[in-house]
Amino acid sequence: MSRRWMTAVATALLVISSAAPAAAAAAEPAPVVDSAPQPDSQQTPSSPADATGPEAPADAPALPDEAADDDADPEAGAAPGSLTDPDPEAEPETEPETEPETEPETEPETEPDTEPALFADLPQDHWAYPEVERLVAAGVIHGDPAGRFRPDAPISRAEFLKMLLTARRLDPAGKCAGLFADAQCWTWYAPYVELAYRLAIVEPKTDMLDDEPDYFDPEGAITRQEVVTALIRATGKRWTAQTMHWREASEILGRYADGADVTEPYRKPMALALTEGLVRGFGDGTLRPWHQVTRAEAAALVGRVLLDAPDLPTVSLDGHEVVYVDALDMRTTMYTTGEAGVGTRTATGVTVRPGAVAVDPAVIPLGTLLFVEGYGYAVAVDTGGAVKGNAIDLFDWVSHREALLFGIQTRRVWVLP
């Protein structure tokens, strides 16, 4: 081989080797230098998945399939997280709207059984509870310091008088003169005892006109016939009962098995109370006049004469709050024992005492409770030949001379309900 040929071949090889990269960059087919076929390693990919990019990670959440939602079972509900079916736990504030609201603070008002009883020893199903409740609301009953009412305990004379006078709005205003040896002014009941005596509602145990110490027995028990008679007198019906015919009273009492056991001073008042429905007797057909009245029984009876007088006028007189139905200016005189024609008993049989006054029954019915200016509480239990028309004669423990010196005055008199 000649040197010139060999040089030409080497030159050609250099040209071919330098031109190959440029041809590849320009995507131009390379000059064929060898008859052997090229390998198929540069084929163009044809898979759509490959064309979209790299494969997604296996733990990635799947995208919503709208077609699957359309085909889903409507009874199964939407998948959690779907906008068409919110998770009920995601909005707890909407749950109370589907349930009625409750107000625990109003439950005691709608459930009577949850209301506290008036007294620890008086359940709401006790037969006397309604009357006791009325008297408590009216300020008549307060119970003892331990919060008890003691419904089955016998009521004392003093306790009964306080209950009755308070129910009738008769205010003693704490006034006390020390009339009874067993009701000294330092006791709580002395003002009530003395006012009840002044109005002849309940009599003392002894005669006030003798020379012996006089007792009222305020802590003693009181019987049913005494209670009923006191109710009649406290409501101004003394004379109404007193003028009832004996035969009529006996006939009324005779309807009861023990009607004959009612003693003489109480027979007519008991008969009137039965006639007016103030008492009705017991289920066994008895009156039990000597029965010692319990606190519950007394409350039931006093509740029937409770003075409900919201529309009646009230006036403050010498410390007393007086409820009245009428006011009169009357010609007033004074009388005492030792005068001609004046004994120790009034026309109605009540013994003379401060508070016993004489009136003209045509103007003021006998038995009426009064309050007299400058004199105090009084009860119309007497009459007099000179007491006519708009006149009133006051009794007091004074000398005959002092009664004369009182003269004739004009006093205002309030008529009590």
CSV table of C-alpha atoms in Angstrom, one decimal:
chain,number,residue,atom,x,y,z
A,1,MET,CA,0.0,0.0,0.0
A,2,SER,CA,1.4,3.4,-1.0
A,3,ARG,CA,2.0,6.0,1.6
A,4,ARG,CA,-0.3,8.4,-0.3
A,5,TRP,CA,-3.2,6.0,0.0
A,6,MET,CA,-2.7,5.4,3.6
A,7,THR,CA,-2.6,9.2,4.3
A,8,ALA,CA,-5.9,9.6,2.4
A,9,VAL,CA,-7.6,6.9,4.5
A,10,ALA,CA,-6.5,8.4,7.8
A,11,THR,CA,-7.7,11.8,6.7
A,12,ALA,CA,-11.0,10.4,5.9
A,13,LEU,CA,-11.4,8.6,9.2
A,14,LEU,CA,-10.6,11.9,11.1
A,15,VAL,CA,-13.3,13.7,9.1
A,16,ILE,CA,-15.8,11.0,9.8
A,17,SER,CA,-15.1,10.9,13.6
A,18,SER,CA,-15.4,14.7,14.0
A,19,ALA,CA,-18.6,15.0,12.0
A,20,ALA,CA,-20.6,12.3,13.9
A,21,PRO,CA,-21.5,14.3,17.0
A,22,ALA,CA,-22.8,17.2,15.0
A,23,ALA,CA,-24.9,14.9,12.9
A,24,ALA,CA,-26.4,13.4,16.0
A,25,ALA,CA,-27.2,16.9,17.4
A,26,ALA,CA,-28.9,17.9,14.2
A,27,ALA,CA,-30.8,14.6,14.0
A,28,GLU,CA,-29.4,14.0,10.7
A,29,PRO,CA,-28.8,10.4,9.6
A,30,ALA,CA,-25.1,9.5,9.9
A,31,PRO,CA,-23.1,8.4,6.9
A,32,VAL,CA,-23.1,4.6,6.6
A,33,VAL,CA,-19.7,3.4,7.3
A,34,ASP,CA,-20.6,-0.2,8.1
A,35,SER,CA,-23.2,-2.5,6.6
A,36,ALA,CA,-24.3,-3.9,10.1
A,37,PRO,CA,-27.8,-2.8,11.4
A,38,GLN,CA,-28.1,-0.2,14.2
A,39,PRO,CA,-29.6,-1.4,17.6
A,40,ASP,CA,-33.3,-0.5,18.5
A,41,SER,CA,-32.5,1.3,21.7
A,42,GLN,CA,-33.7,4.8,20.7
A,43,GLN,CA,-37.4,4.0,19.9
A,44,THR,CA,-40.0,6.6,20.7
A,45,PRO,CA,-42.3,5.7,23.7
A,46,SER,CA,-46.0,5.0,22.8
A,47,SER,CA,-47.8,4.3,26.2
A,48,PRO,CA,-50.3,7.0,27.4
A,49,ALA,CA,-49.3,6.5,31.0
A,50,ASP,CA,-45.8,7.1,30.2
A,51,ALA,CA,-46.7,10.2,28.2
A,52,THR,CA,-48.4,11.8,31.3
A,53,GLY,CA,-45.4,11.7,33.5
A,54,PRO,CA,-44.0,9.6,36.3
A,55,GLU,CA,-46.3,7.1,38.2
A,56,ALA,CA,-48.1,8.4,41.2
A,57,PRO,CA,-47.2,7.0,44.7
A,58,ALA,CA,-49.2,4.1,45.8
A,59,ASP,CA,-50.3,5.7,49.1
A,60,ALA,CA,-51.8,8.9,47.6
A,61,PRO,CA,-55.6,9.4,48.0
A,62,ALA,CA,-57.7,8.6,45.1
A,63,LEU,CA,-59.5,11.4,43.3
A,64,PRO,CA,-63.3,11.5,43.5
A,65,ASP,CA,-65.0,9.5,40.9
A,66,GLU,CA,-68.1,11.4,39.8
A,67,ALA,CA,-69.3,8.4,37.8
A,68,ALA,CA,-69.0,6.2,40.9
A,69,ASP,CA,-71.1,8.8,42.9
A,70,ASP,CA,-73.8,8.7,40.2
A,71,ASP,CA,-74.0,5.0,40.4
A,72,ALA,CA,-73.8,4.7,44.2
A,73,ASP,CA,-76.7,3.3,46.3
A,74,PRO,CA,-78.7,6.3,47.6
A,75,GLU,CA,-79.7,4.3,50.8
A,76,ALA,CA,-76.0,4.0,51.7
A,77,GLY,CA,-75.4,7.7,51.8
A,78,ALA,CA,-72.5,9.6,50.5
A,79,ALA,CA,-69.0,8.8,51.5
A,80,PRO,CA,-67.4,10.7,54.5
A,81,GLY,CA,-66.1,14.0,53.4
A,82,SER,CA,-68.6,14.3,50.5
A,83,LEU,CA,-70.1,17.8,50.1
A,84,THR,CA,-73.5,16.2,49.5
A,85,ASP,CA,-73.8,14.6,53.0
A,86,PRO,CA,-72.0,16.5,55.8
A,87,ASP,CA,-70.8,14.6,58.8
A,88,PRO,CA,-73.4,15.1,61.6
A,89,GLU,CA,-70.7,15.2,64.1
A,90,ALA,CA,-69.0,18.1,62.3
A,91,GLU,CA,-71.8,20.5,63.4
A,92,PRO,CA,-72.8,19.7,67.1
A,93,GLU,CA,-74.4,23.1,67.5
A,94,THR,CA,-77.3,22.1,65.4
A,95,GLU,CA,-78.3,19.2,67.6
A,96,PRO,CA,-80.1,21.1,70.4
A,97,GLU,CA,-82.5,22.6,67.8
A,98,THR,CA,-84.1,19.2,67.3
A,99,GLU,CA,-84.7,18.7,71.1
A,100,PRO,CA,-87.1,20.8,73.4
A,101,GLU,CA,-85.3,23.2,75.6
A,102,THR,CA,-85.5,22.6,79.3
A,103,GLU,CA,-85.4,25.2,82.1
A,104,PRO,CA,-84.5,23.4,85.3
A,105,GLU,CA,-85.1,26.6,87.3
A,106,THR,CA,-88.9,26.4,86.5
A,107,GLU,CA,-89.3,22.8,87.6
A,108,PRO,CA,-90.4,23.5,91.2
A,109,GLU,CA,-93.2,25.7,89.9
A,110,THR,CA,-94.5,22.9,87.6
A,111,GLU,CA,-94.0,20.1,90.1
A,112,PRO,CA,-96.0,20.9,93.3
A,113,ASP,CA,-94.5,17.9,95.0
A,114,THR,CA,-91.0,19.5,94.9
A,115,GLU,CA,-92.2,22.6,96.7
A,116,PRO,CA,-91.0,22.7,100.3
A,117,ALA,CA,-93.7,22.1,102.9
A,118,LEU,CA,-94.8,25.0,105.2
A,119,PHE,CA,-93.6,23.1,108.3
A,120,ALA,CA,-91.4,20.2,108.8
A,121,ASP,CA,-94.1,18.2,110.5
A,122,LEU,CA,-97.1,19.1,108.2
A,123,PRO,CA,-97.0,17.3,104.9
A,124,GLN,CA,-98.9,18.7,102.0
A,125,ASP,CA,-101.4,15.9,102.0
A,126,HIS,CA,-102.4,16.6,105.5
A,127,TRP,CA,-106.2,17.4,105.7
A,128,ALA,CA,-105.6,20.8,107.4
A,129,TYR,CA,-102.8,21.9,105.0
A,130,PRO,CA,-105.0,24.2,102.8
A,131,GLU,CA,-106.3,26.2,105.8
A,132,VAL,CA,-102.9,26.3,107.5
A,133,GLU,CA,-101.4,27.6,104.2
A,134,ARG,CA,-104.0,30.4,104.0
A,135,LEU,CA,-103.3,31.4,107.6
A,136,VAL,CA,-99.5,31.4,107.0
A,137,ALA,CA,-100.0,33.6,103.9
A,138,ALA,CA,-102.1,36.0,106.0
A,139,GLY,CA,-99.5,36.2,108.7
A,140,VAL,CA,-101.6,34.5,111.3
A,141,ILE,CA,-99.5,31.4,111.8
A,142,HIS,CA,-95.7,31.3,112.1
A,143,GLY,CA,-94.8,28.0,113.7
A,144,ASP,CA,-92.3,27.4,116.5
A,145,PRO,CA,-88.5,28.2,116.4
A,146,ALA,CA,-87.8,24.6,115.1
A,147,GLY,CA,-90.0,25.1,112.1
A,148,ARG,CA,-92.8,22.9,113.3
A,149,PHE,CA,-96.5,23.4,113.5
A,150,ARG,CA,-97.4,20.5,115.8
A,151,PRO,CA,-100.7,19.8,114.2
A,152,ASP,CA,-101.8,17.1,116.6
A,153,ALA,CA,-100.9,18.9,119.8
A,154,PRO,CA,-103.7,20.4,121.9
A,155,ILE,CA,-103.8,24.2,121.4
A,156,SER,CA,-103.6,26.3,124.5
A,157,ARG,CA,-106.1,29.1,125.3
A,158,ALA,CA,-103.5,31.7,124.6
A,159,GLU,CA,-102.3,30.2,121.3
A,160,PHE,CA,-105.9,30.0,120.1
A,161,LEU,CA,-106.6,33.6,121.1
A,162,LYS,CA,-103.6,34.9,119.3
A,163,MET,CA,-104.6,32.9,116.2
A,164,LEU,CA,-108.2,34.1,116.3
A,165,LEU,CA,-107.5,37.8,117.1
A,166,THR,CA,-104.8,38.0,114.4
A,167,ALA,CA,-107.2,36.4,111.8
A,168,ARG,CA,-109.8,39.0,112.7
A,169,ARG,CA,-107.3,41.9,112.4
A,170,LEU,CA,-107.8,42.8,116.1
A,171,ASP,CA,-104.4,44.3,117.1
A,172,PRO,CA,-103.6,44.4,120.8
A,173,ALA,CA,-100.5,46.6,120.0
A,174,GLY,CA,-98.7,45.1,123.0
A,175,LYS,CA,-101.0,46.8,125.5
A,176,CYS,CA,-101.1,45.2,128.9
A,177,ALA,CA,-102.6,46.2,132.3
A,178,GLY,CA,-101.6,43.1,134.3
A,179,LEU,CA,-105.2,42.0,134.9
A,180,PHE,CA,-104.5,38.3,135.5
A,181,ALA,CA,-102.1,36.7,138.0
A,182,ASP,CA,-101.1,34.0,135.4
A,183,ALA,CA,-100.8,36.4,132.5
A,184,GLN,CA,-98.2,38.8,133.5
A,185,CYS,CA,-97.2,41.6,131.1
A,186,TRP,CA,-93.8,40.1,130.5
A,187,THR,CA,-95.4,37.0,128.8
A,188,TRP,CA,-95.9,37.0,125.0
A,189,TYR,CA,-99.6,36.2,125.4
A,190,ALA,CA,-100.7,38.8,128.0
A,191,PRO,CA,-101.8,41.4,125.4
A,192,TYR,CA,-103.9,38.9,123.5
A,193,VAL,CA,-105.5,37.5,126.7
A,194,GLU,CA,-106.5,40.9,127.9
A,195,LEU,CA,-107.9,42.0,124.6
A,196,ALA,CA,-109.9,38.8,124.3
A,197,TYR,CA,-111.3,39.5,127.8
A,198,ARG,CA,-112.0,43.1,127.0
A,199,LEU,CA,-114.1,42.1,124.0
A,200,ALA,CA,-115.7,39.3,126.0
A,201,ILE,CA,-114.6,36.7,123.4
A,202,VAL,CA,-113.3,34.3,126.1
A,203,GLU,CA,-114.0,34.5,129.8
A,204,PRO,CA,-111.5,34.0,132.6
A,205,LYS,CA,-111.6,30.9,134.8
A,206,THR,CA,-112.6,32.9,137.9
A,207,ASP,CA,-115.0,35.8,138.5
A,208,MET,CA,-113.3,39.1,138.2
A,209,LEU,CA,-115.5,40.6,140.9
A,210,ASP,CA,-114.5,38.6,143.9
A,211,ASP,CA,-111.6,39.3,146.2
A,212,GLU,CA,-109.6,36.3,145.2
A,213,PRO,CA,-106.7,36.3,142.7
A,214,ASP,CA,-108.2,36.0,139.2
A,215,TYR,CA,-106.8,33.5,136.7
A,216,PHE,CA,-107.2,33.1,133.0
A,217,ASP,CA,-105.5,29.8,132.5
A,218,PRO,CA,-103.7,30.9,129.3
A,219,GLU,CA,-101.6,27.7,128.9
A,220,GLY,CA,-104.6,25.4,129.6
A,221,ALA,CA,-106.3,23.4,126.8
A,222,ILE,CA,-109.5,24.8,125.2
A,223,THR,CA,-112.5,22.7,124.3
A,224,ARG,CA,-114.4,22.6,121.1
A,225,GLN,CA,-117.5,24.3,122.5
A,226,GLU,CA,-115.4,27.1,123.8
A,227,VAL,CA,-113.7,27.6,120.5
A,228,VAL,CA,-116.9,27.6,118.5
A,229,THR,CA,-118.4,30.2,121.0
A,230,ALA,CA,-115.3,32.4,120.7
A,231,LEU,CA,-115.7,32.4,116.9
A,232,ILE,CA,-119.3,33.5,117.1
A,233,ARG,CA,-118.4,36.3,119.5
A,234,ALA,CA,-115.3,37.5,117.5
A,235,THR,CA,-117.5,37.9,114.4
A,236,GLY,CA,-120.0,40.1,116.2
A,237,LYS,CA,-122.8,37.5,116.4
A,238,ARG,CA,-123.1,37.2,120.2
A,239,TRP,CA,-126.5,38.7,120.3
A,240,THR,CA,-127.7,36.8,117.3
A,241,ALA,CA,-126.9,33.6,119.1
A,242,GLN,CA,-128.3,34.8,122.4
A,243,THR,CA,-131.7,35.7,120.9
A,244,MET,CA,-132.1,32.3,119.4
A,245,HIS,CA,-135.0,30.4,121.0
A,246,TRP,CA,-134.0,27.7,123.4
A,247,ARG,CA,-136.4,25.2,121.6
A,248,GLU,CA,-134.7,25.9,118.3
A,249,ALA,CA,-131.3,25.5,119.7
A,250,SER,CA,-132.2,22.2,121.4
A,251,GLU,CA,-133.7,20.9,118.2
A,252,ILE,CA,-130.5,21.7,116.2
A,253,LEU,CA,-128.3,20.1,118.8
A,254,GLY,CA,-130.6,17.1,119.1
A,255,ARG,CA,-129.7,16.0,115.6
A,256,TYR,CA,-126.3,14.9,117.0
A,257,ALA,CA,-125.6,11.9,119.3
A,258,ASP,CA,-123.9,14.0,121.9
A,259,GLY,CA,-125.8,17.3,121.4
A,260,ALA,CA,-127.1,17.1,125.0
A,261,ASP,CA,-123.5,17.2,126.2
A,262,VAL,CA,-123.1,20.9,125.1
A,263,THR,CA,-123.3,22.9,128.3
A,264,GLU,CA,-125.6,25.8,128.9
A,265,PRO,CA,-123.4,28.9,128.1
A,266,TYR,CA,-122.4,27.3,124.7
A,267,ARG,CA,-125.6,25.7,123.5
A,268,LYS,CA,-127.0,28.7,121.5
A,269,PRO,CA,-123.6,29.7,120.0
A,270,MET,CA,-123.0,26.0,118.9
A,271,ALA,CA,-126.5,25.8,117.4
A,272,LEU,CA,-125.9,29.1,115.5
A,273,ALA,CA,-122.5,27.8,114.2
A,274,LEU,CA,-124.2,24.7,113.0
A,275,THR,CA,-126.9,26.6,111.3
A,276,GLU,CA,-124.5,28.9,109.5
A,277,GLY,CA,-122.2,26.0,108.5
A,278,LEU,CA,-119.3,27.2,110.6
A,279,VAL,CA,-119.0,23.7,112.0
A,280,ARG,CA,-120.6,20.5,110.7
A,281,GLY,CA,-120.0,17.9,113.3
A,282,PHE,CA,-118.0,14.7,112.8
A,283,GLY,CA,-118.6,11.8,110.5
A,284,ASP,CA,-119.9,9.6,113.3
A,285,GLY,CA,-122.7,12.1,114.0
A,286,THR,CA,-121.1,13.7,117.1
A,287,LEU,CA,-120.2,17.2,118.1
A,288,ARG,CA,-117.6,16.3,120.8
A,289,PRO,CA,-118.1,19.6,122.7
A,290,TRP,CA,-115.6,18.6,125.4
A,291,HIS,CA,-113.0,17.5,123.0
A,292,GLN,CA,-109.7,19.3,123.4
A,293,VAL,CA,-109.0,21.1,120.1
A,294,THR,CA,-105.8,20.4,118.4
A,295,ARG,CA,-103.7,23.0,116.6
A,296,ALA,CA,-104.8,21.6,113.2
A,297,GLU,CA,-108.5,21.7,114.2
A,298,ALA,CA,-108.1,25.2,115.5
A,299,ALA,CA,-106.5,26.4,112.2
A,300,ALA,CA,-109.3,24.8,110.2
A,301,LEU,CA,-112.0,26.6,112.3
A,302,VAL,CA,-110.2,29.9,112.4
A,303,GLY,CA,-109.6,29.8,108.7
A,304,ARG,CA,-113.4,29.9,108.2
A,305,VAL,CA,-113.6,33.4,109.9
A,306,LEU,CA,-110.4,34.8,108.5
A,307,LEU,CA,-111.0,38.4,107.7
A,308,ASP,CA,-110.0,39.0,104.1
A,309,ALA,CA,-110.5,42.7,103.9
A,310,PRO,CA,-108.2,44.2,101.2
A,311,ASP,CA,-110.8,46.9,100.3
A,312,LEU,CA,-111.7,47.9,103.9
A,313,PRO,CA,-110.1,51.1,105.3
A,314,THR,CA,-107.5,51.0,108.0
A,315,VAL,CA,-106.6,53.7,110.5
A,316,SER,CA,-103.8,53.9,113.0
A,317,LEU,CA,-105.2,54.7,116.5
A,318,ASP,CA,-103.1,54.9,119.6
A,319,GLY,CA,-100.7,52.3,118.2
A,320,HIS,CA,-103.4,50.0,117.0
A,321,GLU,CA,-104.0,49.3,113.3
A,322,VAL,CA,-107.7,49.3,113.1
A,323,VAL,CA,-109.7,47.9,110.2
A,324,TYR,CA,-113.3,49.2,110.1
A,325,VAL,CA,-116.4,49.3,108.1
A,326,ASP,CA,-117.9,52.6,109.3
A,327,ALA,CA,-117.0,55.6,111.5
A,328,LEU,CA,-119.5,57.6,113.6
A,329,ASP,CA,-119.3,60.7,115.7
A,330,MET,CA,-121.3,59.9,118.8
A,331,ARG,CA,-122.5,61.5,122.0
A,332,THR,CA,-120.4,59.8,124.6
A,333,THR,CA,-120.8,59.4,128.4
A,334,MET,CA,-119.3,57.2,131.1
A,335,TYR,CA,-120.8,54.9,133.7
A,336,THR,CA,-119.4,52.7,136.6
A,337,THR,CA,-120.6,50.5,139.4
A,338,GLY,CA,-122.4,52.1,142.3
A,339,GLU,CA,-124.6,54.2,140.2
A,340,ALA,CA,-128.4,53.9,140.4
A,341,GLY,CA,-129.5,51.1,138.1
A,342,VAL,CA,-126.0,49.9,137.4
A,343,GLY,CA,-125.2,46.3,138.5
A,344,THR,CA,-122.4,43.9,137.7
A,345,ARG,CA,-124.0,42.3,134.7
A,346,THR,CA,-124.9,44.0,131.4
A,347,ALA,CA,-128.0,43.5,129.4
A,348,THR,CA,-126.4,40.6,127.5
A,349,GLY,CA,-125.2,38.9,130.7
A,350,VAL,CA,-121.5,39.9,130.3
A,351,THR,CA,-119.9,41.1,133.5
A,352,VAL,CA,-119.0,44.8,133.5
A,353,ARG,CA,-115.4,45.6,132.5
A,354,PRO,CA,-113.5,48.2,130.6
A,355,GLY,CA,-114.6,47.7,127.0
A,356,ALA,CA,-118.2,46.9,127.8
A,357,VAL,CA,-120.3,49.8,126.4
A,358,ALA,CA,-124.0,50.6,126.2
A,359,VAL,CA,-125.6,51.5,122.9
A,360,ASP,CA,-128.9,52.0,121.2
A,361,PRO,CA,-129.4,48.6,119.4
A,362,ALA,CA,-131.3,50.5,116.7
A,363,VAL,CA,-128.1,52.3,115.8
A,364,ILE,CA,-125.4,49.7,116.7
A,365,PRO,CA,-126.5,46.1,117.1
A,366,LEU,CA,-125.6,44.4,120.3
A,367,GLY,CA,-122.5,42.2,120.0
A,368,THR,CA,-120.8,44.6,117.5
A,369,LEU,CA,-117.1,45.2,118.0
A,370,LEU,CA,-116.0,48.8,118.2
A,371,PHE,CA,-113.0,51.1,118.6
A,372,VAL,CA,-113.7,54.3,120.5
A,373,GLU,CA,-111.5,57.3,120.3
A,374,GLY,CA,-109.5,57.8,123.5
A,375,TYR,CA,-111.0,54.6,125.0
A,376,GLY,CA,-109.9,51.7,122.8
A,377,TYR,CA,-111.5,48.4,121.8
A,378,ALA,CA,-115.1,47.9,123.0
A,379,VAL,CA,-118.0,45.6,122.5
A,380,ALA,CA,-121.7,46.6,122.5
A,381,VAL,CA,-123.1,44.5,125.3
A,382,ASP,CA,-125.4,46.8,127.3
A,383,THR,CA,-128.2,49.2,126.9
A,384,GLY,CA,-129.5,52.2,129.0
A,385,GLY,CA,-132.6,54.3,129.4
A,386,ALA,CA,-130.7,57.4,128.5
A,387,VAL,CA,-128.7,55.8,125.7
A,388,LYS,CA,-130.8,56.6,122.7
A,389,GLY,CA,-130.0,57.4,119.1
A,390,ASN,CA,-126.4,58.3,118.2
A,391,ALA,CA,-125.1,57.8,121.8
A,392,ILE,CA,-122.6,55.5,123.6
A,393,ASP,CA,-122.0,54.9,127.3
A,394,LEU,CA,-118.5,53.7,128.3
A,395,PHE,CA,-117.8,51.5,131.3
A,396,ASP,CA,-114.6,52.0,133.4
A,397,TRP,CA,-113.4,51.3,136.9
A,398,VAL,CA,-113.6,54.8,138.2
A,399,SER,CA,-115.5,56.5,141.0
A,400,HIS,CA,-119.0,57.8,140.5
A,401,ARG,CA,-117.7,61.3,140.7
A,402,GLU,CA,-115.1,60.7,138.0
A,403,ALA,CA,-117.8,59.3,135.8
A,404,LEU,CA,-119.9,62.4,136.3
A,405,LEU,CA,-116.9,64.6,135.5
A,406,PHE,CA,-116.5,62.9,132.2
A,407,GLY,CA,-119.7,64.7,131.2
A,408,ILE,CA,-120.9,64.5,127.6
A,409,GLN,CA,-118.3,64.4,124.9
A,410,THR,CA,-118.2,63.8,121.2
A,411,ARG,CA,-116.1,60.8,120.4
A,412,ARG,CA,-115.5,59.1,117.1
A,413,VAL,CA,-116.5,55.5,117.0
A,414,TRP,CA,-115.2,53.0,114.4
A,415,VAL,CA,-117.4,50.0,113.7
A,416,LEU,CA,-115.4,46.9,113.1
A,417,PRO,CA,-116.2,44.1,110.6
